[in-house]
PDB file of C-alpha atoms in Angstrom:
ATOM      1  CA  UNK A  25      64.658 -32.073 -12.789  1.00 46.00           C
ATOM      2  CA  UNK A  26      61.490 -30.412 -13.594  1.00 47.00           C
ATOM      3  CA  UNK A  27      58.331 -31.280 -11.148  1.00 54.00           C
ATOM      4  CA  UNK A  28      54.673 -31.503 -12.480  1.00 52.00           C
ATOM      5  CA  UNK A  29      52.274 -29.142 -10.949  1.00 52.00           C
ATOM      6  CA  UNK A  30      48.983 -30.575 -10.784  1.00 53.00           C
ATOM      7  CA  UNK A  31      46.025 -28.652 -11.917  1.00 58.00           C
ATOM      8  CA  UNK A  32      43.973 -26.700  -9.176  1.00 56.00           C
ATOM      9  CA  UNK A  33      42.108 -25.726 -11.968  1.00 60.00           C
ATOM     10  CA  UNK A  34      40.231 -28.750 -12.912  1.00 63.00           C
ATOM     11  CA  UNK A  35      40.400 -30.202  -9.402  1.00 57.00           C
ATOM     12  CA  UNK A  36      38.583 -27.010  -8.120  1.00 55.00           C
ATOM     13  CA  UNK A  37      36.364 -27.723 -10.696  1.00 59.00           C
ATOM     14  CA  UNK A  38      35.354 -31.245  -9.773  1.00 61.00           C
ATOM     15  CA  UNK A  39      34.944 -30.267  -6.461  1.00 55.00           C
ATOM     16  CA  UNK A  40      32.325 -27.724  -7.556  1.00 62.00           C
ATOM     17  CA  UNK A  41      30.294 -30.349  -9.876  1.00 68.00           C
ATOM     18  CA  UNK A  42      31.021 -33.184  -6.947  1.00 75.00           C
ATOM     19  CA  UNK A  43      27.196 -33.408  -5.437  1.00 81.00           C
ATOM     20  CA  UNK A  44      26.834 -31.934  -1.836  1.00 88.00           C
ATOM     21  CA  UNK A  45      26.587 -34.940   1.072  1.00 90.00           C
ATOM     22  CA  UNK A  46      23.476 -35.278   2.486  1.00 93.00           C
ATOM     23  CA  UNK A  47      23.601 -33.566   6.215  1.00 93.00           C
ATOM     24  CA  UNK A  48      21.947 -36.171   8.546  1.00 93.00           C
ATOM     25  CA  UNK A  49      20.810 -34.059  11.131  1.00 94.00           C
ATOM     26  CA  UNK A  50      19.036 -31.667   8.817  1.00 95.00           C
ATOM     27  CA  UNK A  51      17.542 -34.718   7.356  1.00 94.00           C
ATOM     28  CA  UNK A  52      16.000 -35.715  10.290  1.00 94.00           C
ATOM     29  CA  UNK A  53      14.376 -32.536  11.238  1.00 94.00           C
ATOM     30  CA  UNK A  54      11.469 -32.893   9.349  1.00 94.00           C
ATOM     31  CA  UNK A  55       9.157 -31.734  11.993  1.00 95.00           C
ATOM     32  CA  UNK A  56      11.229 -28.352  12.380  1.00 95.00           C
ATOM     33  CA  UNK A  57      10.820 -28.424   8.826  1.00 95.00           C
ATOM     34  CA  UNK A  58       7.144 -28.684   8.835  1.00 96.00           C
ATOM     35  CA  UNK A  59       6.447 -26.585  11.660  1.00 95.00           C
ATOM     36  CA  UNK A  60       8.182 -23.734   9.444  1.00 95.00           C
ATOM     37  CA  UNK A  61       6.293 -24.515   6.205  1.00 95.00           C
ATOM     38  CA  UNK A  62       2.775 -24.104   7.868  1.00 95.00           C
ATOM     39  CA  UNK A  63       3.736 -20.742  10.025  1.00 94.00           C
ATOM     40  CA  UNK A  64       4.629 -19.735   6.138  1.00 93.00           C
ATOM     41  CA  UNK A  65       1.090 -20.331   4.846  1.00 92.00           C
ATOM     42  CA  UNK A  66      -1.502 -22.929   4.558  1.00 93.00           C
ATOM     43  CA  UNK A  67      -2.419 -25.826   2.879  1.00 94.00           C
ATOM     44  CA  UNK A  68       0.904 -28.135   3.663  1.00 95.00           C
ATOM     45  CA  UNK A  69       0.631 -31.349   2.506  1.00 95.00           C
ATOM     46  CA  UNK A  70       2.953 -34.547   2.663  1.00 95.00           C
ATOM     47  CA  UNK A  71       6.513 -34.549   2.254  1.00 96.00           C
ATOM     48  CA  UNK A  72       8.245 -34.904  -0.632  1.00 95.00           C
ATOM     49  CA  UNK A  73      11.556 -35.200  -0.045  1.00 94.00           C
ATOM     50  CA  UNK A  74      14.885 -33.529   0.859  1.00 95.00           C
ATOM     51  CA  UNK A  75      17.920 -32.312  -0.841  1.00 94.00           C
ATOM     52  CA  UNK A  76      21.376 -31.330  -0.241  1.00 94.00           C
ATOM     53  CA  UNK A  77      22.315 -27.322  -1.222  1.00 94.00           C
ATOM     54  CA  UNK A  78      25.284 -26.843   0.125  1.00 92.00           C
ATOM     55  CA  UNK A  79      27.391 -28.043   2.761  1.00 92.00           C
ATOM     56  CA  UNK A  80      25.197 -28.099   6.445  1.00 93.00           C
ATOM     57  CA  UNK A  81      22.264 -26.567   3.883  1.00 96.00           C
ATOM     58  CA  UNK A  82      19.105 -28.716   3.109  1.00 96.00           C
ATOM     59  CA  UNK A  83      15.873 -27.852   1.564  1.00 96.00           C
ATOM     60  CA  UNK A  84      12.662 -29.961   2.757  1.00 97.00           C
ATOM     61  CA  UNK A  85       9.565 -30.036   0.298  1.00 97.00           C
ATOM     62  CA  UNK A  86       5.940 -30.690   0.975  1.00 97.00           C
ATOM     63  CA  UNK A  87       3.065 -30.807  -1.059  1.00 95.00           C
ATOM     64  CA  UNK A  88       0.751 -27.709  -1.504  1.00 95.00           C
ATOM     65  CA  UNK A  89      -2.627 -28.621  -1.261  1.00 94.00           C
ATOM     66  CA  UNK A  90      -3.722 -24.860  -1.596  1.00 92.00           C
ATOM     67  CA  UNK A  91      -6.731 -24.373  -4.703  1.00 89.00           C
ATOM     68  CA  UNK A  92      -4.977 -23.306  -7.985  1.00 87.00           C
ATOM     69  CA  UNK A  93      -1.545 -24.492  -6.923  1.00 90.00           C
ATOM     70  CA  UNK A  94      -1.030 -27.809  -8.751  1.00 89.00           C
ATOM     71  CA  UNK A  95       2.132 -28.951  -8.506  1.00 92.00           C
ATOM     72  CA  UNK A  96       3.798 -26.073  -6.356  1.00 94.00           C
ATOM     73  CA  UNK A  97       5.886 -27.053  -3.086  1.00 95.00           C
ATOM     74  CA  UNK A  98       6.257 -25.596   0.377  1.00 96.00           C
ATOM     75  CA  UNK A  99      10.498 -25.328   0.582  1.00 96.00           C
ATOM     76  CA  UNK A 100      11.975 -25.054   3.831  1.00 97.00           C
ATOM     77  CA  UNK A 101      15.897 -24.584   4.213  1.00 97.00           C
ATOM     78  CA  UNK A 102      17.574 -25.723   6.917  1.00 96.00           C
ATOM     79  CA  UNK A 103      21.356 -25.221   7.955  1.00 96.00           C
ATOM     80  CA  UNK A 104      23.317 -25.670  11.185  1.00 94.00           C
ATOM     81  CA  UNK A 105      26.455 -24.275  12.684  1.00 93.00           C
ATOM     82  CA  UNK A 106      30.127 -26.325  12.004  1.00 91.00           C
ATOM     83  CA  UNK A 107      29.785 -29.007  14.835  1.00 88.00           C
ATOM     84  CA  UNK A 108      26.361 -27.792  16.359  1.00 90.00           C
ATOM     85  CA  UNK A 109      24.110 -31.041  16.560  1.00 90.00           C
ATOM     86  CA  UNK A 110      21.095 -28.670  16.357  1.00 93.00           C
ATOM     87  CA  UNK A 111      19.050 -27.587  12.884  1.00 94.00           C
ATOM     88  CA  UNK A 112      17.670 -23.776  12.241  1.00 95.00           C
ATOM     89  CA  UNK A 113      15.310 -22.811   9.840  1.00 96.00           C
ATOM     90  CA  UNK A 114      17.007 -20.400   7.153  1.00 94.00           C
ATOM     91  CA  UNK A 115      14.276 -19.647   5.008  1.00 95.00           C
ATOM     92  CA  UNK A 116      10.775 -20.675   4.017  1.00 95.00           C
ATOM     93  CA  UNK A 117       8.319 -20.340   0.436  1.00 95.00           C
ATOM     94  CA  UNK A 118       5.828 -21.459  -2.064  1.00 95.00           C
ATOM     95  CA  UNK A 119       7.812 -22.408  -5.230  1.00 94.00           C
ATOM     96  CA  UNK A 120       6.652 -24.435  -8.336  1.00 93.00           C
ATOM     97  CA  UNK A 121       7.432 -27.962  -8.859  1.00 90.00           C
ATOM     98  CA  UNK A 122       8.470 -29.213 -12.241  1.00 87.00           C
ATOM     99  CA  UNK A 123       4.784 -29.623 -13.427  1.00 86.00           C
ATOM    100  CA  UNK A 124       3.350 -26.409 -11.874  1.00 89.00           C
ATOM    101  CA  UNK A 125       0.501 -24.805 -12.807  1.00 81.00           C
ATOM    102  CA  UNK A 126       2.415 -21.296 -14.106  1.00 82.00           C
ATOM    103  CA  UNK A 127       1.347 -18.532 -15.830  1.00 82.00           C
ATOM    104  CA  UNK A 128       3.074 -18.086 -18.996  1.00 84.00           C
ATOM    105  CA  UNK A 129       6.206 -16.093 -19.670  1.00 86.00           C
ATOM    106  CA  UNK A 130       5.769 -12.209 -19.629  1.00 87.00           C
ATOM    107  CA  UNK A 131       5.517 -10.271 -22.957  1.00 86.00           C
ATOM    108  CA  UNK A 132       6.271  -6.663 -23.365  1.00 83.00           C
ATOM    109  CA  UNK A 133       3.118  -4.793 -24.250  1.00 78.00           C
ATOM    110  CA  UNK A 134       5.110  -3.871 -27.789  1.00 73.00           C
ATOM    111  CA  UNK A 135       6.114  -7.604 -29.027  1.00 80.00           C
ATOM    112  CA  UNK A 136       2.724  -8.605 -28.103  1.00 82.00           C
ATOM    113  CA  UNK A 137       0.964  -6.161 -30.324  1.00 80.00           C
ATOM    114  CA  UNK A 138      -0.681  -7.070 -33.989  1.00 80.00           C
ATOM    115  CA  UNK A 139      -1.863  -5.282 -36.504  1.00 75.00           C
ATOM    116  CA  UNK A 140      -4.749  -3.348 -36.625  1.00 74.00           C
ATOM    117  CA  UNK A 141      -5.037  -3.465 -32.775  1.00 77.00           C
ATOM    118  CA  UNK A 142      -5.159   0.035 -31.746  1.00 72.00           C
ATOM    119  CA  UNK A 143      -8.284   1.168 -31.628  1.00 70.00           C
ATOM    120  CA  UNK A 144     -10.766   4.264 -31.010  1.00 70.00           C
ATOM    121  CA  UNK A 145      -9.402   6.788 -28.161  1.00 77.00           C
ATOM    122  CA  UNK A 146      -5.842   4.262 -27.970  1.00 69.00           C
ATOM    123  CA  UNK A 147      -2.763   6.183 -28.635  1.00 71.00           C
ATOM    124  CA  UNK A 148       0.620   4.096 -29.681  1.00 73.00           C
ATOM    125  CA  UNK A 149       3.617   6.301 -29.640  1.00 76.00           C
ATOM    126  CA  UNK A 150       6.308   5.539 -32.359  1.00 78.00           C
ATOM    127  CA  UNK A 151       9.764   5.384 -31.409  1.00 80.00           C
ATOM    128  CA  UNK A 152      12.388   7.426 -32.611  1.00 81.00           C
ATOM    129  CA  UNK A 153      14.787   4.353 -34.196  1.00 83.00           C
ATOM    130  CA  UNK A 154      11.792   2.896 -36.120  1.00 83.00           C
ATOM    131  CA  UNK A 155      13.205   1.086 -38.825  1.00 83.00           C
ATOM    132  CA  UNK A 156      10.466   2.448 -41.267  1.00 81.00           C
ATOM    133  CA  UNK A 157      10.898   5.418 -40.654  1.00 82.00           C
ATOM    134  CA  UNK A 158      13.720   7.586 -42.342  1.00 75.00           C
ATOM    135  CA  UNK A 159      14.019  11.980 -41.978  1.00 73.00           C
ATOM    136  CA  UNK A 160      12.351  13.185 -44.652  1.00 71.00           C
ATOM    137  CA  UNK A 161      15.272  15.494 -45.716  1.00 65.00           C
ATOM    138  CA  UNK A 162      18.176  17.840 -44.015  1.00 57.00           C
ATOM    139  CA  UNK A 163      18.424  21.298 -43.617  1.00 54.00           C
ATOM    140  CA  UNK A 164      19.858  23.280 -46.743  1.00 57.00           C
ATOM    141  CA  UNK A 165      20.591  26.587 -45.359  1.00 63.00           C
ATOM    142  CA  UNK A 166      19.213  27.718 -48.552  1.00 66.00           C
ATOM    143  CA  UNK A 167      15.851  29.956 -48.401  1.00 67.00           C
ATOM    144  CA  UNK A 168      14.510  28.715 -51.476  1.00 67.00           C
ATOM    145  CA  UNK A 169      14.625  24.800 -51.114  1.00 63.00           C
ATOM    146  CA  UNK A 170      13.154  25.871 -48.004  1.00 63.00           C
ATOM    147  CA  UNK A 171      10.425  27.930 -49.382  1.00 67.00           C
ATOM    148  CA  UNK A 172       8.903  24.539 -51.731  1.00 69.00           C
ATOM    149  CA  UNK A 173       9.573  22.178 -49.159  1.00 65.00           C
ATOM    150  CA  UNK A 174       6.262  21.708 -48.013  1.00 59.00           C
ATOM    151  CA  UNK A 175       5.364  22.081 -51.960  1.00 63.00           C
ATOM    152  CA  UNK A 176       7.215  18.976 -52.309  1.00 65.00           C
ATOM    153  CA  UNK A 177       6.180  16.790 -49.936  1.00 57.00           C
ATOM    154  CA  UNK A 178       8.780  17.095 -47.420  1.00 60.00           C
ATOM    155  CA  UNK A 179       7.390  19.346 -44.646  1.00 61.00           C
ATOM    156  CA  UNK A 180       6.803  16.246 -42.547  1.00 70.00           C
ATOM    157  CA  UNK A 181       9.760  14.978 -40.039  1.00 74.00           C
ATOM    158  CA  UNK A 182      10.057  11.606 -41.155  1.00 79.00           C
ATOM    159  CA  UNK A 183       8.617   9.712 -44.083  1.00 79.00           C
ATOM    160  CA  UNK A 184       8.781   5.928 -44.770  1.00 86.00           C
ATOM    161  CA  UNK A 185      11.869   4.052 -46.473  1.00 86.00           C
ATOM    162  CA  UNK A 186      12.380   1.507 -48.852  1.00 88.00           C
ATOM    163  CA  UNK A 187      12.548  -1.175 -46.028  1.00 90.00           C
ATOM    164  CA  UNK A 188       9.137   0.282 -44.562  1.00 90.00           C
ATOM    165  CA  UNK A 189       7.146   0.325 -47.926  1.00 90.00           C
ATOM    166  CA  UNK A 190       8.110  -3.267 -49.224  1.00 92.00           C
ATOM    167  CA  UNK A 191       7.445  -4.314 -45.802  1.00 92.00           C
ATOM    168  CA  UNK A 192       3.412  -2.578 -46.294  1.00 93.00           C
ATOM    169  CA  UNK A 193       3.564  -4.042 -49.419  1.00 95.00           C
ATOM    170  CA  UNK A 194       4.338  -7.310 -48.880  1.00 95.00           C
ATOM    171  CA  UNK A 195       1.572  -7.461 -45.755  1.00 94.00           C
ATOM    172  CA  UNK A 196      -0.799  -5.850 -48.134  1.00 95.00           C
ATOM    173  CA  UNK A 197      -0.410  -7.968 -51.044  1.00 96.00           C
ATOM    174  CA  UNK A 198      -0.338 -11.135 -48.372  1.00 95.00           C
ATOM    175  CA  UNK A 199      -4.257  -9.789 -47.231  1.00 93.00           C
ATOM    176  CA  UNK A 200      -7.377  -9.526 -47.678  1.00 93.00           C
ATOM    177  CA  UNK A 201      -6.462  -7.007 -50.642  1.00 92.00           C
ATOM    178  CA  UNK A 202      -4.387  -8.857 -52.571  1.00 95.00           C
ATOM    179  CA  UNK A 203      -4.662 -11.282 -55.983  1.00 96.00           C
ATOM    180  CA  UNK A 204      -4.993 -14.839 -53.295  1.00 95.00           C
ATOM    181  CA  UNK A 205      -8.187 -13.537 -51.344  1.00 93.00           C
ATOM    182  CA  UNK A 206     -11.644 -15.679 -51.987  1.00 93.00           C
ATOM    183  CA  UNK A 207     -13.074 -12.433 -53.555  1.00 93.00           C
ATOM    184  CA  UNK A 208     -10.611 -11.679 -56.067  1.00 93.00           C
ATOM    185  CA  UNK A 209     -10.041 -15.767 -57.215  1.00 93.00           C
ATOM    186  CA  UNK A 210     -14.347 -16.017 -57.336  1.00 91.00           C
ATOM    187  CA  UNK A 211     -14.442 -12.799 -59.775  1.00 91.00           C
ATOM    188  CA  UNK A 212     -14.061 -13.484 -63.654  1.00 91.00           C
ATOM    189  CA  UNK A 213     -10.289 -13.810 -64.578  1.00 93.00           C
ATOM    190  CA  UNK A 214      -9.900 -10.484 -66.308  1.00 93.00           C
ATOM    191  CA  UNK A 215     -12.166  -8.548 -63.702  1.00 93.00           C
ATOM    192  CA  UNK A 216      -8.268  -6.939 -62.127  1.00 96.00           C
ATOM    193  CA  UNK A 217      -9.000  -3.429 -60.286  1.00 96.00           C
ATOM    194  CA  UNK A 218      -6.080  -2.292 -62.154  1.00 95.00           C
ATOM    195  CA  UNK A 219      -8.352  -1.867 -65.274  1.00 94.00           C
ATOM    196  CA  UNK A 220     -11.501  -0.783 -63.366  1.00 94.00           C
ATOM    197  CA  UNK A 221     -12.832   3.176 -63.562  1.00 93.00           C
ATOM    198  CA  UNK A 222     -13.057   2.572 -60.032  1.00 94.00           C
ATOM    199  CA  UNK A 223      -9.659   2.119 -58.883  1.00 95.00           C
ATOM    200  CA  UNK A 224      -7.551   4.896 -57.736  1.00 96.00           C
ATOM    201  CA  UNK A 225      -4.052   4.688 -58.071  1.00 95.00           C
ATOM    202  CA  UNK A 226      -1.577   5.579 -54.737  1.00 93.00           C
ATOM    203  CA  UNK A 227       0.956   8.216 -54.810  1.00 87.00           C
ATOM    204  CA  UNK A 228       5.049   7.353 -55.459  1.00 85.00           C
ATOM    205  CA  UNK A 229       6.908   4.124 -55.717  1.00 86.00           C
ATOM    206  CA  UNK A 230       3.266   2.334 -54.683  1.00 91.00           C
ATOM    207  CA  UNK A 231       1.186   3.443 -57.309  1.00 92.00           C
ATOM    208  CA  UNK A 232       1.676   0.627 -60.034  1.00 91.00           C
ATOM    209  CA  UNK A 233       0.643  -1.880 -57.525  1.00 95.00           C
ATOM    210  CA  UNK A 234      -1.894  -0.484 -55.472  1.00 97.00           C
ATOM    211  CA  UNK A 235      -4.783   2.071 -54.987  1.00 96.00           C
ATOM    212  CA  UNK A 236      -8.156   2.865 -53.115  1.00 96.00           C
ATOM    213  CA  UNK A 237     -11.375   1.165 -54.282  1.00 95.00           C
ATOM    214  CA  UNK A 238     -13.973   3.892 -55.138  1.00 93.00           C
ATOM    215  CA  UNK A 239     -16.781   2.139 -56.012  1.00 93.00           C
ATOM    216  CA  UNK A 240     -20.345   2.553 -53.662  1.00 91.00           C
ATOM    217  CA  UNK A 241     -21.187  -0.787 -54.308  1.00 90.00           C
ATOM    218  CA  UNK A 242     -18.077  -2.773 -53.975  1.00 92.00           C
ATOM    219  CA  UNK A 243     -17.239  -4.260 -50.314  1.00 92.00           C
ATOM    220  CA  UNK A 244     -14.109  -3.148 -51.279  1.00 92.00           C
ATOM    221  CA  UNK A 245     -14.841   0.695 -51.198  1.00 94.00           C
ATOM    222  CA  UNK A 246     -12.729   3.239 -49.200  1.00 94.00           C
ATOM    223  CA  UNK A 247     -10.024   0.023 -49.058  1.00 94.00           C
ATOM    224  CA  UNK A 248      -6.235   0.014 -50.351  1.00 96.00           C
ATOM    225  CA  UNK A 249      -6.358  -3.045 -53.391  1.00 96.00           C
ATOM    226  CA  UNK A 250      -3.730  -4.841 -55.058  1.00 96.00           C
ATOM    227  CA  UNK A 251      -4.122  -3.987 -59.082  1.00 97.00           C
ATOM    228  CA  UNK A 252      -4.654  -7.874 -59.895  1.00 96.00           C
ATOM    229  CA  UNK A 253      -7.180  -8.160 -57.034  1.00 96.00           C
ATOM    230  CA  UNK A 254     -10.694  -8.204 -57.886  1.00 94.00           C
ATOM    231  CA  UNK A 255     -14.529  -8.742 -57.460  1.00 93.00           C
ATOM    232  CA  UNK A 256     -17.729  -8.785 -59.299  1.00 91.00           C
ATOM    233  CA  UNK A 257     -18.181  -5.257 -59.093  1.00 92.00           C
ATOM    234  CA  UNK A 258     -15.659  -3.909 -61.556  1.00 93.00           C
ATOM    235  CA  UNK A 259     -17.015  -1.177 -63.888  1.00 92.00           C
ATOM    236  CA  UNK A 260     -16.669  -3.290 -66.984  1.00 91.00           C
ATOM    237  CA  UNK A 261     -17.747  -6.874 -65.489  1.00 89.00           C
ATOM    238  CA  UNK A 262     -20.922  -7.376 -68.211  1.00 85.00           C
ATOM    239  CA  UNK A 263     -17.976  -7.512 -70.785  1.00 87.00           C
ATOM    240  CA  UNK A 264     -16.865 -10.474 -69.089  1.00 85.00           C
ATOM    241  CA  UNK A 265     -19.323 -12.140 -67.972  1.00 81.00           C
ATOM    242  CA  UNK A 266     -23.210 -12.620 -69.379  1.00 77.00           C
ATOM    243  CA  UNK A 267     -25.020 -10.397 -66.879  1.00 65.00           C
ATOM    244  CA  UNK A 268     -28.757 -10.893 -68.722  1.00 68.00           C
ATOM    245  CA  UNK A 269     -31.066 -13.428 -66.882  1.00 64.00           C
ATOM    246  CA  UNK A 270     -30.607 -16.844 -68.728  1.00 65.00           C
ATOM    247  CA  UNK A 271     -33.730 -19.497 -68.705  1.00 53.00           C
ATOM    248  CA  UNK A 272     -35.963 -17.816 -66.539  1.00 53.00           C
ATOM    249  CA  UNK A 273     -39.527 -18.154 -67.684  1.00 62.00           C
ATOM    250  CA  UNK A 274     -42.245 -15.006 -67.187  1.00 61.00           C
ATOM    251  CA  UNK A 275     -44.958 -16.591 -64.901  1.00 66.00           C
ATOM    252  CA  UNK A 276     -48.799 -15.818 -65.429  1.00 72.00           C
ATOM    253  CA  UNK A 277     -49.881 -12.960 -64.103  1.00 67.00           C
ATOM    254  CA  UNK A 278     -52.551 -13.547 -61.186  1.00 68.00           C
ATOM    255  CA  UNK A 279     -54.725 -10.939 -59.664  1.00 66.00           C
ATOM    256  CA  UNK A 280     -56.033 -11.696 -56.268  1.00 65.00           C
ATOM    257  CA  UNK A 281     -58.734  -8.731 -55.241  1.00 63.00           C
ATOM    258  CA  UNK A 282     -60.978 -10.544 -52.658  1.00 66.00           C
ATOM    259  CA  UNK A 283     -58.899  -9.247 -49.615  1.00 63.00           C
ATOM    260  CA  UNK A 284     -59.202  -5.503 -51.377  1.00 61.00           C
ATOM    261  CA  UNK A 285     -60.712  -2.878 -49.271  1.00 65.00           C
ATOM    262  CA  UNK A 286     -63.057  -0.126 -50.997  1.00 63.00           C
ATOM    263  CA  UNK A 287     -62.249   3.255 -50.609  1.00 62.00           C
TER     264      UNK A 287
END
C-alpha cells in the first residue's frame, strides 16, 4: 500500500510568505528605540509605528523632522536573544518613506547625452562596437590595392554603414533641414534647394537627398539641407514669385534746409 508524502515544498513555502508575529517585548521598547534613533542623528520626530522582520527582529520608525527630508524615517531594529526578556539595538538609519522627497534615478553620463551637446574644448570618445560604425576595408596583402587605398577613400579605420547613414538621414530629414521646417513650408512651392545654384550636393549614397547650402545670404549657409527643403533665398526665386514692388506710390520730394550749416 503506497503512502502519500506530503509536500515540504509548498509547506516550506507558506511558511516563508506566512507574516512574522509581532515580538511583544521589542514592541514595547520604544524608548530604547528612540534613544538609538537620536544618538544616530537629529531631528527625530514622533513615532510611526513598528513592524515585524523576522522572528525576535523589529524595526521602529519615527518621523524626520530634519529640512529637505520630507517623508524620510529614522529606522531602528531591534532583536533579542531566544528566551532573553531584554531588547538590543541591532542597527540604526535615515531611510525614505513611501512619499520621500528622492532624487531621481541615476543616468549614465552616455544614455543621458543628446545631440549636438558636446561642445568647444569637450571630447566624447567613440566606442569600439558602435553600431554606425563598420572597418572601412581588410587587409589585401596586395601592394597595389594598398598603394590607392587612400586614393579611394579608404585610408580611414572605420567609415559609417548602412544602419548609421539612414539613421543621419532620417534625424536630418526629421530637422530643422528637412521639407516639414517653417522655412521651407513659408517659401514658394517650387523654391526646393535641389534646383538652386546654391546647393551642393554630398558625396556617396547621400548625395540625391542632401547637400550644403552655399548661399551668403541664406540662414541656411554652411548647413547640410534636404533637396525638397527650401527658403526665399533660392537663386531662381523672382521666377516664382513677383519680386517688383506692387502699389507703392513715389511720395513728393521735400527739401528741408533751415537746420543746414554753411561751410
Amino acid at each position: 500500500m503506497l503512502e502519500s508524502v506530503p509536500d515540504t515544498s509548498t509547506a516550506a513555502a507558506k511558511a516563508r510568505s506566512r507574516k512574522p508575529r509581532l515580538d511583544r517585548v521589542l514592541a514595547d521598547a520604544l524608548d530604547l528605540a528612540r534613544e538609538a534613533a537620536e544618538e544616530a542623528g537629529e531631528g527625530v520626530g514622533e513615532h510611526l509605528g513598528v513592524e515585524a522582520e523576522t522572528e525576535r527582529v523589529v524595526t521602529h520608525y519615527f518621523d524626520c523632522t530634519l529640512s529637505g527630508y520630507r517623508g524620510w524615517r529614522w529606522a531602528v531594529v531591534l532583536t533579542r536573544a531566544p528566551r532573553a526578556r531584554v531588547a538590543t539595538v541591532s542597527e540604526s538609519a535615515l531611510l525614505p518613506g513611501p512619499e520621500a522627497l528622492r532624487s531621481p534615478a541615476w543616468v549614465p553620463w552616455a544614455d543621458r547625452l543628446q545631440g549636438g551637446e558636446v561642445g568647444t574644448g569637450e571630447v566624447l570618445p567613440t566606442e569600439d562596437d558602435d553600431d554606425r560604425l563598420m572597418p572601412a576595408y581588410q587587409l589585401s596583402d596586395d601592394e597595389a590595392v594598398e598603394d590607392i587605398t587612400f586614393e579611394l577613400g579608404l585610408g580611414r579605420e572605420r567609415v559609417m554603414n548602412r544602419e548609421g547613414r539612414a539613421e543621419t538621414a532620417q534625424r536630418w530629414y526629421d530637422g530643422d533641414r528637412g521639407p516639414t521646417a517653417p522655412i521651407a513650408e513659408a517659401a514658394p512651392a517650387p523654391a526646393r534647394c535641389g534646383t538652386c545654384g546654391f546647393f551642393l550636393p554630398l558625396a556617396g549614397s547621400m548625395r540625391l537627398a542632401f547637400g550644403a547650402c552655399a548661399n551668403l545670404y541664406s540662414s541656411e549657409d554652411a548647413r547640410v539641407v534636404s533637396a525638397d527643403h527650401g527658403c526665399g533665398a533660392h537663386s531662381q526665386i523672382s521666377e516664382f514669385v513677383d519680386t517688383t514692388p506692387q502699389g507703392v506710390e513715389k511720395s513728393e520730394v521735400i527739401y528741408d534746409d533751415e537746420g543746414s550749416e554753411l561751410l
